[in-house]
Amino acid sequence: MAGKLRAQVLGWPLQNFTGNTCGWTALSGVSFSYDPTKDDTGNGGGSARFTLDYVGTNSNILDVSVNNVDCCYCDLEALLNTSNYVSLDFDVKWDGTSGVPLSYFNSDGGGVQIYLGNGYSGIPIASFTIPDAATNGWVHVSAPFFTNEGSNSFSGISLFKNYTGNGDGTATFWLDNVSLVGRTTNHFTVSPVSTAGGVFTLKWNSVPNYTYSVQRTTDTVTWTNLVTAYPPGGATGTTTSYTDSNSPSGHALYRVSSP
């Protein structure tokens, strides 16, 4: 199913595991299932239980993906864009009866990597380790996107971790309330730069990698989009400008938004 770009809300739930694990897949010795007995929010929704098998050296012990396009929970055909989000957030609980200690799970091979797409063949955008406090109960984790993640559309996110040590055993944890956190509105000041010969230039303080829309009106009722997703690829500095080469005679109002 081909994905479609849609309005990106500030909080985009990928899976709350309310009765199912729809949209998730697992590879490389990972088993997971819906667990109605473990729920972080107390609403009876349950969570997902992941069990990872450490078998031999250099085994890919963690490779799970959630698809925001072809799943029955995550808004069908929802092709998302990284420029609208700042982190992947979730709640996690570690199973203290795991044969593999949490300290070893975190240290062996480094943290869990978050990729756009399926597994490590995608674009890395964040990483995290499971907090020690997760051995005693649910802990909220926020994995911020790298500042250089750029602007990429994606149909899913993968969690990947490579096992480098020797020995056998299992590691088990639960996930709940997995969601993307959108960036909040950037409060910025728009300033005119020049007005001459039907050309109007304005500038505003910007955030690197963010994109903006510039609109114009002559009556404060009807607004015309002059440019969207500007500048292409996102802002490269803390100040961005735009020139309207066909500004109307008389008066006009301009506004800049960060969609």
mmCIF file of C-alpha atoms in Angstrom:
data_model
loop_
_atom_site.group_PDB
_atom_site.id
_atom_site.type_symbol
_atom_site.label_atom_id
_atom_site.label_comp_id
_atom_site.label_asym_id
_atom_site.label_seq_id
_atom_site.Cartn_x
_atom_site.Cartn_y
_atom_site.Cartn_z
ATOM 1 C CA MET A 1 0.000 0.000 0.000
ATOM 2 C CA ALA A 2 1.482 3.328 -0.988
ATOM 3 C CA GLY A 3 1.809 5.859 1.790
ATOM 4 C CA LYS A 4 0.291 9.306 1.643
ATOM 5 C CA LEU A 5 1.580 12.434 3.330
ATOM 6 C CA ARG A 6 -1.051 13.662 5.761
ATOM 7 C CA ALA A 7 -1.434 16.326 8.422
ATOM 8 C CA GLN A 8 1.127 15.619 11.122
ATOM 9 C CA VAL A 9 -0.209 16.086 14.630
ATOM 10 C CA LEU A 10 2.036 16.952 17.585
ATOM 11 C CA GLY A 11 1.584 13.546 19.175
ATOM 12 C CA TRP A 12 1.366 10.600 16.790
ATOM 13 C CA PRO A 13 0.605 7.305 18.575
ATOM 14 C CA LEU A 14 2.280 4.347 16.903
ATOM 15 C CA GLN A 15 0.827 1.725 19.247
ATOM 16 C CA ASN A 16 -0.775 1.766 22.692
ATOM 17 C CA PHE A 17 -1.201 -2.011 22.649
ATOM 18 C CA THR A 18 -4.878 -1.897 23.472
ATOM 19 C CA GLY A 19 -5.769 -5.511 22.865
ATOM 20 C CA ASN A 20 -3.242 -6.227 20.121
ATOM 21 C CA THR A 21 0.244 -5.668 18.698
ATOM 22 C CA CYS A 22 -0.994 -4.649 15.278
ATOM 23 C CA GLY A 23 1.607 -3.024 13.052
ATOM 24 C CA TRP A 24 4.629 -4.635 14.721
ATOM 25 C CA THR A 25 6.912 -7.305 13.290
ATOM 26 C CA ALA A 26 10.028 -8.957 14.698
ATOM 27 C CA LEU A 27 13.070 -10.731 13.274
ATOM 28 C CA SER A 28 16.295 -12.387 14.414
ATOM 29 C CA GLY A 29 15.294 -14.479 17.380
ATOM 30 C CA VAL A 30 12.784 -12.013 18.810
ATOM 31 C CA SER A 31 9.378 -13.141 19.981
ATOM 32 C CA PHE A 32 6.667 -10.775 21.137
ATOM 33 C CA SER A 33 3.038 -10.949 22.119
ATOM 34 C CA TYR A 34 0.232 -8.924 23.591
ATOM 35 C CA ASP A 35 0.252 -9.115 27.389
ATOM 36 C CA PRO A 36 -3.014 -8.028 29.051
ATOM 37 C CA THR A 37 -1.480 -8.427 32.533
ATOM 38 C CA LYS A 38 1.056 -5.599 32.136
ATOM 39 C CA ASP A 39 -0.220 -2.086 31.495
ATOM 40 C CA ASP A 40 1.411 1.223 32.327
ATOM 41 C CA THR A 41 -1.617 3.488 32.201
ATOM 42 C CA GLY A 42 -3.925 1.360 34.302
ATOM 43 C CA ASN A 43 -6.698 1.437 31.697
ATOM 44 C CA GLY A 44 -6.573 -2.294 31.108
ATOM 45 C CA GLY A 45 -5.080 -1.900 27.663
ATOM 46 C CA GLY A 46 -2.103 -4.153 28.215
ATOM 47 C CA SER A 47 1.325 -3.930 26.588
ATOM 48 C CA ALA A 48 3.703 -5.829 24.302
ATOM 49 C CA ARG A 49 6.115 -8.386 25.774
ATOM 50 C CA PHE A 50 9.402 -8.822 23.903
ATOM 51 C CA THR A 51 11.698 -11.783 24.531
ATOM 52 C CA LEU A 52 15.132 -11.739 22.908
ATOM 53 C CA ASP A 53 17.286 -14.836 22.521
ATOM 54 C CA TYR A 54 21.041 -14.493 22.963
ATOM 55 C CA VAL A 55 22.298 -17.342 20.826
ATOM 56 C CA GLY A 56 25.951 -17.373 19.824
ATOM 57 C CA THR A 57 28.202 -14.465 18.901
ATOM 58 C CA ASN A 58 27.171 -11.511 16.733
ATOM 59 C CA SER A 59 23.513 -12.459 16.676
ATOM 60 C CA ASN A 60 21.019 -9.712 15.826
ATOM 61 C CA ILE A 61 19.060 -10.062 19.021
ATOM 62 C CA LEU A 62 16.757 -7.101 18.543
ATOM 63 C CA ASP A 63 15.144 -6.175 15.259
ATOM 64 C CA VAL A 64 11.524 -5.037 15.594
ATOM 65 C CA SER A 65 9.546 -2.614 13.461
ATOM 66 C CA VAL A 66 6.305 -0.683 13.680
ATOM 67 C CA ASN A 67 4.637 0.326 10.420
ATOM 68 C CA ASN A 68 2.577 3.519 10.293
ATOM 69 C CA VAL A 69 1.262 2.782 6.789
ATOM 70 C CA ASP A 70 0.137 -0.831 6.463
ATOM 71 C CA CYS A 71 -1.339 -1.577 9.866
ATOM 72 C CA CYS A 72 -4.833 -1.658 11.289
ATOM 73 C CA TYR A 73 -4.087 0.705 14.186
ATOM 74 C CA CYS A 74 -1.715 3.440 12.995
ATOM 75 C CA ASP A 75 -3.947 5.377 10.583
ATOM 76 C CA LEU A 76 -3.763 3.621 7.235
ATOM 77 C CA GLU A 77 -1.487 5.164 4.636
ATOM 78 C CA ALA A 78 0.027 7.631 7.093
ATOM 79 C CA LEU A 79 3.387 8.511 5.551
ATOM 80 C CA LEU A 80 5.092 10.707 8.152
ATOM 81 C CA ASN A 81 7.932 13.226 7.935
ATOM 82 C CA THR A 82 10.784 13.450 10.429
ATOM 83 C CA SER A 83 10.891 17.245 10.296
ATOM 84 C CA ASN A 84 7.618 17.289 12.260
ATOM 85 C CA TYR A 85 8.879 15.205 15.188
ATOM 86 C CA VAL A 86 11.575 15.502 17.820
ATOM 87 C CA SER A 87 11.627 12.149 19.590
ATOM 88 C CA LEU A 88 10.292 8.623 19.945
ATOM 89 C CA ASP A 89 8.696 8.201 23.375
ATOM 90 C CA PHE A 90 7.531 5.038 25.114
ATOM 91 C CA ASP A 91 7.152 3.336 28.483
ATOM 92 C CA VAL A 92 9.308 0.322 29.276
ATOM 93 C CA LYS A 93 9.477 -2.277 32.038
ATOM 94 C CA TRP A 94 12.304 -4.814 32.391
ATOM 95 C CA ASP A 95 11.636 -8.403 33.473
ATOM 96 C CA GLY A 96 13.867 -8.988 36.480
ATOM 97 C CA THR A 97 13.739 -12.745 35.918
ATOM 98 C CA SER A 98 15.562 -12.413 32.599
ATOM 99 C CA GLY A 99 18.601 -14.625 32.254
ATOM 100 C CA VAL A 100 20.476 -11.641 30.822
ATOM 101 C CA PRO A 101 20.931 -8.736 33.281
ATOM 102 C CA LEU A 102 19.784 -5.294 32.160
ATOM 103 C CA SER A 103 23.293 -3.906 32.725
ATOM 104 C CA TYR A 104 24.705 -6.404 30.252
ATOM 105 C CA PHE A 105 21.917 -5.840 27.770
ATOM 106 C CA ASN A 106 22.632 -2.102 27.783
ATOM 107 C CA SER A 107 26.422 -2.361 27.608
ATOM 108 C CA ASP A 108 26.815 -5.171 25.077
ATOM 109 C CA GLY A 109 27.010 -3.626 21.621
ATOM 110 C CA GLY A 110 25.864 -0.201 22.832
ATOM 111 C CA GLY A 111 22.369 1.219 23.028
ATOM 112 C CA VAL A 112 19.306 0.321 21.000
ATOM 113 C CA GLN A 113 19.372 2.140 17.651
ATOM 114 C CA ILE A 114 16.237 3.657 16.122
ATOM 115 C CA TYR A 115 16.035 3.634 12.323
ATOM 116 C CA LEU A 116 13.630 4.912 9.742
ATOM 117 C CA GLY A 117 12.439 1.928 7.745
ATOM 118 C CA ASN A 118 13.221 -1.729 8.300
ATOM 119 C CA GLY A 119 16.230 -2.554 10.450
ATOM 120 C CA TYR A 120 19.732 -1.200 10.162
ATOM 121 C CA SER A 121 19.377 -0.703 6.387
ATOM 122 C CA GLY A 122 17.360 2.449 7.116
ATOM 123 C CA ILE A 123 18.412 5.901 8.314
ATOM 124 C CA PRO A 124 19.559 6.127 11.967
ATOM 125 C CA ILE A 125 17.685 8.883 13.807
ATOM 126 C CA ALA A 126 18.025 8.149 17.555
ATOM 127 C CA SER A 127 19.239 5.697 20.197
ATOM 128 C CA PHE A 128 18.473 4.813 23.813
ATOM 129 C CA THR A 129 19.285 2.518 26.722
ATOM 130 C CA ILE A 130 16.741 1.084 29.131
ATOM 131 C CA PRO A 131 16.977 2.900 32.501
ATOM 132 C CA ASP A 132 17.995 0.860 35.562
ATOM 133 C CA ALA A 133 14.756 1.952 37.237
ATOM 134 C CA ALA A 134 12.840 -0.167 34.695
ATOM 135 C CA THR A 135 13.789 -3.233 36.756
ATOM 136 C CA ASN A 136 11.436 -1.955 39.469
ATOM 137 C CA GLY A 137 8.534 -0.822 37.317
ATOM 138 C CA TRP A 138 7.452 1.224 34.345
ATOM 139 C CA VAL A 139 9.747 4.050 33.226
ATOM 140 C CA HIS A 140 9.099 6.659 30.548
ATOM 141 C CA VAL A 141 11.847 7.007 27.936
ATOM 142 C CA SER A 142 12.244 9.810 25.420
ATOM 143 C CA ALA A 143 14.738 9.147 22.617
ATOM 144 C CA PRO A 144 15.475 12.504 20.917
ATOM 145 C CA PHE A 145 16.076 12.520 17.185
ATOM 146 C CA PHE A 146 19.597 13.395 16.116
ATOM 147 C CA THR A 147 19.937 17.059 15.172
ATOM 148 C CA ASN A 148 21.073 16.006 11.693
ATOM 149 C CA GLU A 149 18.138 13.711 10.923
ATOM 150 C CA GLY A 150 17.055 16.068 8.167
ATOM 151 C CA SER A 151 13.659 15.835 6.526
ATOM 152 C CA ASN A 152 12.732 12.327 5.413
ATOM 153 C CA SER A 153 9.363 10.709 4.859
ATOM 154 C CA PHE A 154 8.965 7.308 6.438
ATOM 155 C CA SER A 155 6.440 4.508 6.666
ATOM 156 C CA GLY A 156 7.826 2.894 9.784
ATOM 157 C CA ILE A 157 10.435 2.847 12.555
ATOM 158 C CA SER A 158 12.693 0.004 13.643
ATOM 159 C CA LEU A 159 14.502 -0.767 16.889
ATOM 160 C CA PHE A 160 17.784 -2.576 16.327
ATOM 161 C CA LYS A 161 20.546 -3.830 18.603
ATOM 162 C CA ASN A 162 23.439 -6.106 17.752
ATOM 163 C CA TYR A 163 24.579 -8.810 20.173
ATOM 164 C CA THR A 164 28.384 -9.058 20.267
ATOM 165 C CA GLY A 165 29.123 -11.229 23.324
ATOM 166 C CA ASN A 166 29.288 -14.949 23.986
ATOM 167 C CA GLY A 167 26.876 -17.163 25.865
ATOM 168 C CA ASP A 168 23.197 -17.972 25.835
ATOM 169 C CA GLY A 169 20.198 -16.577 27.633
ATOM 170 C CA THR A 170 17.090 -14.476 27.194
ATOM 171 C CA ALA A 171 16.197 -10.863 27.869
ATOM 172 C CA THR A 172 12.586 -9.808 28.348
ATOM 173 C CA PHE A 173 10.916 -6.415 28.601
ATOM 174 C CA TRP A 174 7.553 -4.770 27.988
ATOM 175 C CA LEU A 175 6.745 -1.705 25.861
ATOM 176 C CA ASP A 176 3.678 0.497 26.092
ATOM 177 C CA ASN A 177 2.426 3.822 24.718
ATOM 178 C CA VAL A 178 4.869 4.117 21.813
ATOM 179 C CA SER A 179 4.472 7.458 20.083
ATOM 180 C CA LEU A 180 6.203 10.169 18.112
ATOM 181 C CA VAL A 181 6.444 13.552 19.806
ATOM 182 C CA GLY A 182 5.995 16.552 17.551
ATOM 183 C CA ARG A 183 7.980 19.728 17.877
ATOM 184 C CA THR A 184 6.081 22.552 19.477
ATOM 185 C CA THR A 185 5.349 25.784 17.670
ATOM 186 C CA ASN A 186 8.470 27.866 17.263
ATOM 187 C CA HIS A 187 7.808 31.408 18.473
ATOM 188 C CA PHE A 188 9.628 33.684 16.112
ATOM 189 C CA THR A 189 9.710 37.273 14.991
ATOM 190 C CA VAL A 190 9.089 38.212 11.359
ATOM 191 C CA SER A 191 10.862 41.360 10.198
ATOM 192 C CA PRO A 192 10.671 43.225 6.884
ATOM 193 C CA VAL A 193 14.006 43.647 5.173
ATOM 194 C CA SER A 194 13.287 45.667 2.050
ATOM 195 C CA THR A 195 10.435 46.900 -0.112
ATOM 196 C CA ALA A 196 11.396 48.194 -3.511
ATOM 197 C CA GLY A 197 10.050 47.843 -7.048
ATOM 198 C CA GLY A 198 7.346 45.333 -6.232
ATOM 199 C CA VAL A 199 9.802 43.140 -4.341
ATOM 200 C CA PHE A 200 9.325 42.450 -0.627
ATOM 201 C CA THR A 201 11.827 40.534 1.488
ATOM 202 C CA LEU A 202 11.165 39.354 5.024
ATOM 203 C CA LYS A 203 13.197 37.342 7.493
ATOM 204 C CA TRP A 204 12.580 35.426 10.709
ATOM 205 C CA ASN A 205 14.537 33.540 13.333
ATOM 206 C CA SER A 206 14.524 29.869 12.355
ATOM 207 C CA VAL A 207 15.515 26.496 13.733
ATOM 208 C CA PRO A 208 17.978 24.364 11.722
ATOM 209 C CA ASN A 209 16.254 21.585 9.733
ATOM 210 C CA TYR A 210 12.783 23.109 10.233
ATOM 211 C CA THR A 211 10.665 24.166 7.271
ATOM 212 C CA TYR A 212 8.187 27.045 7.051
ATOM 213 C CA SER A 213 5.221 28.374 5.098
ATOM 214 C CA VAL A 214 4.860 31.996 3.981
ATOM 215 C CA GLN A 215 1.405 33.455 3.288
ATOM 216 C CA ARG A 216 0.144 36.828 2.056
ATOM 217 C CA THR A 217 -3.184 38.655 2.239
ATOM 218 C CA THR A 218 -4.561 42.031 1.224
ATOM 219 C CA ASP A 219 -7.817 41.790 3.184
ATOM 220 C CA THR A 220 -6.961 39.602 6.247
ATOM 221 C CA VAL A 221 -9.650 37.173 5.091
ATOM 222 C CA THR A 222 -8.128 35.260 2.199
ATOM 223 C CA TRP A 223 -4.537 34.103 2.642
ATOM 224 C CA THR A 224 -2.419 32.967 -0.310
ATOM 225 C CA ASN A 225 0.327 30.403 0.109
ATOM 226 C CA LEU A 226 3.479 31.839 -1.402
ATOM 227 C CA VAL A 227 5.718 28.947 -0.430
ATOM 228 C CA THR A 228 5.488 25.820 1.717
ATOM 229 C CA ALA A 229 8.118 23.424 3.065
ATOM 230 C CA TYR A 230 10.582 26.291 2.775
ATOM 231 C CA PRO A 231 13.525 26.285 2.520
ATOM 232 C CA PRO A 232 13.888 22.940 0.725
ATOM 233 C CA GLY A 233 15.650 20.491 3.010
ATOM 234 C CA GLY A 234 15.074 22.721 6.051
ATOM 235 C CA ALA A 235 16.676 25.858 7.420
ATOM 236 C CA THR A 236 20.463 25.831 7.596
ATOM 237 C CA GLY A 237 20.833 28.525 10.241
ATOM 238 C CA THR A 238 19.048 30.576 12.882
ATOM 239 C CA THR A 239 17.817 33.189 10.390
ATOM 240 C CA THR A 240 15.850 32.541 7.193
ATOM 241 C CA SER A 241 14.556 34.997 4.596
ATOM 242 C CA TYR A 242 12.091 34.881 1.732
ATOM 243 C CA THR A 243 11.585 37.297 -1.157
ATOM 244 C CA ASP A 244 8.180 37.919 -2.716
ATOM 245 C CA SER A 245 9.091 39.162 -6.175
ATOM 246 C CA ASN A 246 5.455 39.904 -7.071
ATOM 247 C CA SER A 247 4.220 41.806 -4.047
ATOM 248 C CA PRO A 248 1.009 43.730 -4.745
ATOM 249 C CA SER A 249 0.797 47.485 -5.019
ATOM 250 C CA GLY A 250 -0.727 49.130 -1.979
ATOM 251 C CA HIS A 251 -0.711 47.258 1.302
ATOM 252 C CA ALA A 252 -0.328 43.580 2.102
ATOM 253 C CA LEU A 253 0.191 41.482 5.209
ATOM 254 C CA TYR A 254 2.533 38.515 5.494
ATOM 255 C CA ARG A 255 2.711 35.695 7.991
ATOM 256 C CA VAL A 256 5.098 32.808 8.559
ATOM 257 C CA SER A 257 4.125 29.511 10.132
ATOM 258 C CA SER A 258 6.010 26.384 11.070
ATOM 259 C CA PRO A 259 3.678 23.531 10.083
#
